[in-house]
Amino acid sequence: PDIEQNEDKQIVESVRGEFEFCNVTFCYDPGAEPALRNFSLHVRPGETIALVGASGAGKSTVAQLVIGFIRPTSGKILLDGKDMNELDLRTYRRFISVVTQETILFDGTIRDNIAYGVDANDEDIFRAVKFASLEPLINSLPEGLNTPIRENGSRLSGGQRQRIAIARALLRDPRVLILDEATSALDVDSESEIKEALEKLMKGRTSFVIAHRLSTIQNADRIIVMGEGHVLETGTHAELIAYNGRYAEMYRKFTMLN
Ligand code: ADP
């Protein structure tokens, strides 16, 4: 909210999705411990980056910086080679979709909720519905896509809400995706279907996945293991298992518990 929208910022007309974090330090409050310290990371267009690490490690802070809700306290972030501080955030954000644990639904029909913020025709909407495996739900409702859902969609399950978020994200056809993976388990069927839809959604788009459960990140191009605002380890799942450090330890614990 405190980021000003200056008129002299550069309008963003297209995004390739290359990000370069150059020595980024971020403090939420002056004098507080930094949430990120000298964080450097080069993300290629279309790459899937999984951010893992204990609670408070700085994963959400990285996502907030990508969306432009906050700006680095020091250091800079380049988007396609341009300093994000110089970019008009409103036009930049047309190229981003965020799928979080809590899908925000509002009073309106399922169609309105899917087509939120975009001009979409029926063909586009049906494609998104199919993509997100929402057909069974919609076919089971007498009013189909025109079924009203109340604010917060209390009649919908967690999996159904997430599917609406996926359909919504696809309609925007973003270049950049932020996925905040669900912490609590969905039922097993929804989980594997949603994982599949998310993987399709990430294809060809630069994606940052905040991974709480390690089951969904094994196909990430790169896993960034964070601790106290630092990068501790980076690599693919196989590389990090072979390295036998923090990630391997987290993974062993995770597989024991699941
Ligand atoms: P993660 O997503 O890995 O759990 P965060 O990026 O949310 O970690 O948090 C990193 C650090 O920043 C933590 O110490 C957290 O307490 C702090 N922090 C996060 N959000 C805020 C905020 N809005 N105001 C103040 N401190 C915050």
Short mmCIF file of C-alpha atoms and ligand atoms in Angstrom, two decimals:
data_model
loop_
_atom_site.label_atom_id
_atom_site.label_comp_id
_atom_site.label_asym_id
_atom_site.label_seq_id
_atom_site.Cartn_x
_atom_site.Cartn_y
_atom_site.Cartn_z
CA PRO A 1 0.00 0.00 0.00
CA ASP A 2 2.79 2.47 0.64
CA ILE A 3 4.32 2.01 -2.80
CA GLU A 4 3.52 5.11 -4.77
CA GLN A 5 2.31 4.84 -8.35
CA ASN A 6 4.34 7.60 -9.95
CA GLU A 7 3.35 8.89 -13.34
CA ASP A 8 6.93 8.80 -14.50
CA LYS A 9 7.24 5.03 -14.19
CA GLN A 10 7.73 2.96 -17.30
CA ILE A 11 4.58 1.28 -18.67
CA VAL A 12 5.08 -2.49 -18.94
CA GLU A 13 3.80 -3.74 -22.28
CA SER A 14 5.20 -7.24 -22.22
CA VAL A 15 7.03 -9.49 -19.80
CA ARG A 16 9.46 -12.30 -20.62
CA GLY A 17 9.76 -13.28 -16.97
CA GLU A 18 13.47 -13.03 -16.22
CA PHE A 19 14.16 -11.90 -12.67
CA GLU A 20 17.46 -10.97 -11.17
CA PHE A 21 17.62 -10.35 -7.44
CA CYS A 22 20.87 -8.49 -6.85
CA ASN A 23 21.98 -8.49 -3.22
CA VAL A 24 18.50 -7.74 -1.95
CA THR A 25 18.05 -6.91 1.71
CA PHE A 26 14.59 -6.19 3.04
CA CYS A 27 13.46 -4.98 6.48
CA TYR A 28 9.75 -4.72 7.28
CA ASP A 29 10.46 -2.08 9.92
CA PRO A 30 13.39 0.29 10.29
CA GLY A 31 15.88 -1.23 12.68
CA ALA A 32 14.20 -4.65 12.65
CA GLU A 33 16.09 -7.78 11.71
CA PRO A 34 16.07 -8.07 7.93
CA ALA A 35 13.59 -10.61 6.53
CA LEU A 36 15.97 -11.04 3.57
CA ARG A 37 19.71 -10.50 3.68
CA ASN A 38 21.87 -10.14 0.58
CA PHE A 39 19.54 -12.36 -1.37
CA SER A 40 20.78 -12.98 -4.91
CA LEU A 41 19.05 -15.15 -7.47
CA HIS A 42 18.84 -15.18 -11.24
CA VAL A 43 15.61 -16.68 -12.58
CA ARG A 44 15.36 -17.48 -16.27
CA PRO A 45 12.11 -16.89 -18.19
CA GLY A 46 9.83 -19.90 -17.80
CA GLU A 47 11.76 -21.38 -14.91
CA THR A 48 9.96 -22.97 -11.94
CA ILE A 49 11.58 -21.96 -8.67
CA ALA A 50 10.51 -23.68 -5.47
CA LEU A 51 11.18 -21.78 -2.26
CA VAL A 52 11.50 -23.98 0.79
CA GLY A 53 12.63 -23.43 4.36
CA ALA A 54 11.34 -23.08 7.87
CA SER A 55 8.57 -20.67 8.72
CA GLY A 56 10.01 -17.14 8.82
CA ALA A 57 12.86 -17.99 6.42
CA GLY A 58 11.77 -15.27 3.95
CA LYS A 59 9.85 -17.21 1.29
CA SER A 60 6.75 -14.99 1.33
CA THR A 61 8.95 -11.91 1.37
CA VAL A 62 10.47 -13.02 -1.94
CA ALA A 63 6.93 -13.43 -3.36
CA GLN A 64 5.89 -10.00 -2.06
CA LEU A 65 8.90 -8.46 -3.80
CA VAL A 66 8.04 -10.20 -7.08
CA ILE A 67 4.49 -8.84 -6.93
CA GLY A 68 5.86 -5.42 -6.04
CA PHE A 69 3.98 -5.06 -2.75
CA ILE A 70 7.29 -4.13 -1.17
CA ARG A 71 10.57 -2.82 -2.53
CA PRO A 72 14.10 -3.81 -1.51
CA THR A 73 15.54 -1.83 1.39
CA SER A 74 18.87 -2.20 -0.41
CA GLY A 75 19.94 -3.99 -3.56
CA LYS A 76 17.67 -4.24 -6.58
CA ILE A 77 15.50 -6.54 -8.63
CA LEU A 78 15.71 -6.54 -12.41
CA LEU A 79 12.74 -7.71 -14.46
CA ASP A 80 13.85 -8.54 -18.00
CA GLY A 81 16.93 -6.47 -17.28
CA LYS A 82 15.03 -3.39 -16.03
CA ASP A 83 15.08 -2.16 -12.43
CA MET A 84 11.62 -2.92 -11.01
CA ASN A 85 11.72 0.41 -9.16
CA GLU A 86 11.41 2.13 -12.54
CA LEU A 87 8.38 0.13 -13.69
CA ASP A 88 4.72 1.03 -13.48
CA LEU A 89 3.40 -1.68 -11.19
CA ARG A 90 -0.20 -1.56 -12.34
CA THR A 91 0.72 -2.48 -15.89
CA TYR A 92 3.34 -4.99 -14.68
CA ARG A 93 0.78 -6.82 -12.53
CA ARG A 94 -1.41 -7.64 -15.53
CA PHE A 95 1.23 -10.25 -16.27
CA ILE A 96 1.11 -11.93 -12.84
CA SER A 97 -1.30 -14.40 -11.29
CA VAL A 98 -1.23 -15.46 -7.69
CA VAL A 99 -2.74 -18.71 -6.45
CA THR A 100 -2.74 -18.76 -2.68
CA GLN A 101 -3.93 -21.16 -0.03
CA GLU A 102 -6.97 -19.03 0.55
CA THR A 103 -8.83 -18.38 -2.68
CA ILE A 104 -10.70 -15.12 -2.39
CA LEU A 105 -14.22 -15.59 -3.70
CA PHE A 106 -16.86 -12.92 -3.78
CA ASP A 107 -20.60 -12.62 -4.08
CA GLY A 108 -21.48 -13.47 -7.67
CA THR A 109 -21.79 -16.45 -9.98
CA ILE A 110 -19.12 -19.07 -10.54
CA ARG A 111 -18.62 -17.51 -13.97
CA ASP A 112 -18.02 -14.05 -12.46
CA ASN A 113 -15.56 -15.53 -10.02
CA ILE A 114 -13.60 -17.30 -12.75
CA ALA A 115 -13.57 -14.34 -15.13
CA TYR A 116 -12.66 -11.91 -12.36
CA GLY A 117 -10.71 -8.98 -13.75
CA VAL A 118 -10.60 -10.14 -17.38
CA ASP A 119 -12.77 -9.89 -20.48
CA ALA A 120 -13.49 -13.47 -21.37
CA ASN A 121 -15.92 -15.07 -23.81
CA ASP A 122 -17.69 -18.40 -23.23
CA GLU A 123 -15.07 -20.32 -25.18
CA ASP A 124 -12.28 -19.00 -22.95
CA ILE A 125 -14.27 -19.75 -19.84
CA PHE A 126 -15.04 -23.32 -20.90
CA ARG A 127 -11.38 -23.90 -21.70
CA ALA A 128 -10.41 -22.67 -18.22
CA VAL A 129 -13.13 -24.81 -16.61
CA LYS A 130 -11.87 -27.89 -18.41
CA PHE A 131 -8.24 -27.09 -17.61
CA ALA A 132 -8.97 -26.82 -13.90
CA SER A 133 -11.17 -29.97 -13.86
CA LEU A 134 -14.18 -27.93 -12.79
CA GLU A 135 -16.56 -29.71 -15.17
CA PRO A 136 -17.84 -32.27 -12.65
CA LEU A 137 -18.73 -29.51 -10.20
CA ILE A 138 -20.40 -27.32 -12.80
CA ASN A 139 -22.31 -30.20 -14.37
CA SER A 140 -23.63 -31.18 -10.97
CA LEU A 141 -25.21 -27.76 -10.41
CA PRO A 142 -28.61 -27.04 -12.00
CA GLU A 143 -27.56 -23.51 -12.83
CA GLY A 144 -24.06 -24.52 -13.91
CA LEU A 145 -21.69 -21.59 -14.35
CA ASN A 146 -24.48 -19.21 -13.37
CA THR A 147 -24.74 -20.66 -9.89
CA PRO A 148 -24.36 -17.90 -7.35
CA ILE A 149 -21.72 -18.36 -4.70
CA ARG A 150 -21.82 -16.32 -1.59
CA GLU A 151 -18.86 -14.31 -0.46
CA ASN A 152 -16.14 -16.72 0.61
CA GLY A 153 -17.96 -19.54 -1.12
CA SER A 154 -18.79 -21.42 2.03
CA ARG A 155 -20.51 -24.15 0.02
CA LEU A 156 -17.37 -25.03 -1.88
CA SER A 157 -14.65 -27.39 -0.68
CA GLY A 158 -11.00 -26.36 -0.43
CA GLY A 159 -10.22 -28.28 -3.61
CA GLN A 160 -13.08 -26.66 -5.54
CA ARG A 161 -11.99 -23.22 -4.44
CA GLN A 162 -8.46 -23.93 -5.55
CA ARG A 163 -9.72 -25.10 -8.93
CA ILE A 164 -11.55 -21.80 -9.34
CA ALA A 165 -8.28 -20.03 -8.56
CA ILE A 166 -6.50 -22.13 -11.20
CA ALA A 167 -9.18 -21.40 -13.83
CA ARG A 168 -8.96 -17.72 -12.95
CA ALA A 169 -5.19 -17.74 -13.25
CA LEU A 170 -5.29 -19.49 -16.64
CA LEU A 171 -7.73 -16.92 -18.06
CA ARG A 172 -5.28 -14.15 -17.30
CA ASP A 173 -2.61 -16.05 -19.22
CA PRO A 174 0.11 -14.63 -16.97
CA ARG A 175 3.85 -14.67 -17.66
CA VAL A 176 4.61 -14.92 -13.96
CA LEU A 177 2.94 -17.14 -11.40
CA ILE A 178 3.15 -17.13 -7.65
CA LEU A 179 1.84 -20.25 -6.00
CA ASP A 180 1.49 -20.47 -2.28
CA GLU A 181 0.99 -24.14 -1.83
CA ALA A 182 -1.67 -25.32 0.62
CA THR A 183 -0.25 -26.18 4.03
CA SER A 184 -3.08 -28.43 5.02
CA ALA A 185 -3.73 -31.49 2.97
CA LEU A 186 -6.59 -31.57 0.53
CA ASP A 187 -8.12 -34.99 0.06
CA VAL A 188 -5.76 -37.25 -1.87
CA ASP A 189 -7.77 -37.16 -5.11
CA SER A 190 -8.03 -33.40 -5.20
CA GLU A 191 -4.38 -33.10 -4.30
CA SER A 192 -3.08 -35.09 -7.24
CA GLU A 193 -5.52 -33.48 -9.70
CA ILE A 194 -4.70 -30.02 -8.47
CA LYS A 195 -1.01 -30.77 -8.61
CA GLU A 196 -1.44 -31.81 -12.25
CA ALA A 197 -3.39 -28.66 -13.13
CA LEU A 198 -0.83 -26.49 -11.38
CA GLU A 199 2.00 -28.16 -13.24
CA LYS A 200 0.26 -27.51 -16.55
CA LEU A 201 -0.36 -23.93 -15.50
CA MET A 202 3.33 -23.40 -14.69
CA LYS A 203 4.51 -24.65 -18.08
CA GLY A 204 6.23 -21.89 -20.01
CA ARG A 205 5.67 -19.34 -17.24
CA THR A 206 8.13 -18.09 -14.67
CA SER A 207 6.82 -19.59 -11.45
CA PHE A 208 7.66 -19.08 -7.82
CA VAL A 209 6.24 -21.83 -5.65
CA ILE A 210 6.20 -21.40 -1.90
CA ALA A 211 6.34 -25.03 -0.96
CA HIS A 212 5.17 -26.09 2.45
CA ARG A 213 4.74 -29.71 1.58
CA LEU A 214 7.70 -31.14 -0.22
CA SER A 215 5.58 -33.48 -2.32
CA THR A 216 4.87 -30.97 -5.07
CA ILE A 217 8.27 -29.52 -5.76
CA GLN A 218 10.25 -32.42 -7.02
CA ASN A 219 9.74 -31.30 -10.61
CA ALA A 220 10.82 -27.72 -9.98
CA ASP A 221 13.71 -26.58 -12.17
CA ARG A 222 15.44 -25.28 -9.08
CA ILE A 223 14.80 -25.52 -5.38
CA ILE A 224 16.00 -22.64 -3.22
CA VAL A 225 16.45 -23.64 0.41
CA MET A 226 16.16 -20.56 2.61
CA GLY A 227 17.03 -19.92 6.23
CA GLU A 228 16.89 -16.60 8.08
CA GLY A 229 16.63 -14.59 4.87
CA HIS A 230 19.60 -16.31 3.22
CA VAL A 231 19.93 -18.83 0.44
CA LEU A 232 21.33 -21.96 2.06
CA GLU A 233 21.26 -24.39 -0.84
CA THR A 234 20.11 -24.41 -4.45
CA GLY A 235 19.71 -27.24 -6.90
CA THR A 236 17.29 -29.75 -8.30
CA HIS A 237 15.66 -32.31 -6.04
CA ALA A 238 18.17 -34.96 -7.13
CA GLU A 239 21.16 -32.63 -6.67
CA LEU A 240 20.08 -31.57 -3.20
CA ILE A 241 19.39 -35.12 -2.10
CA ALA A 242 22.88 -36.07 -3.29
CA TYR A 243 24.35 -33.04 -1.51
CA ASN A 244 22.86 -34.44 1.68
CA GLY A 245 22.44 -31.10 3.47
CA ARG A 246 19.40 -29.24 4.83
CA TYR A 247 17.07 -30.16 2.02
CA ALA A 248 17.92 -33.84 2.22
CA GLU A 249 17.27 -33.71 5.95
CA MET A 250 13.92 -31.91 5.49
CA TYR A 251 12.95 -34.38 2.83
CA ARG A 252 13.77 -37.39 5.02
CA LYS A 253 11.64 -35.94 7.83
CA PHE A 254 8.83 -35.15 5.40
CA THR A 255 8.73 -38.63 3.92
CA MET A 256 8.77 -40.16 7.39
CA LEU A 257 5.76 -38.08 8.39
CA ASN A 258 3.74 -38.68 5.24
P1 ADP B 1 8.23 -17.44 5.30
O1 ADP B 1 7.35 -17.11 4.16
O2 ADP B 1 9.45 -18.22 4.90
O3 ADP B 1 7.52 -18.08 6.44
P2 ADP B 1 8.34 -14.56 5.69
O4 ADP B 1 8.89 -14.01 4.42
O5 ADP B 1 6.87 -14.48 5.90
O6 ADP B 1 8.85 -16.07 5.87
O7 ADP B 1 9.01 -13.85 6.93
C1 ADP B 1 10.39 -13.52 7.03
C2 ADP B 1 10.60 -12.70 8.29
O8 ADP B 1 9.92 -11.45 8.17
C3 ADP B 1 10.04 -13.34 9.55
O9 ADP B 1 10.94 -13.06 10.60
C4 ADP B 1 8.72 -12.65 9.76
O10 ADP B 1 8.39 -12.61 11.13
C5 ADP B 1 8.98 -11.26 9.21
N1 ADP B 1 7.76 -10.66 8.64
C6 ADP B 1 7.00 -11.18 7.67
N2 ADP B 1 5.97 -10.36 7.35
C7 ADP B 1 6.08 -9.27 8.15
C8 ADP B 1 5.34 -8.05 8.31
N3 ADP B 1 4.27 -7.78 7.55
N4 ADP B 1 5.78 -7.18 9.23
C9 ADP B 1 6.86 -7.42 9.99
N5 ADP B 1 7.61 -8.54 9.89
C10 ADP B 1 7.24 -9.46 8.98
#
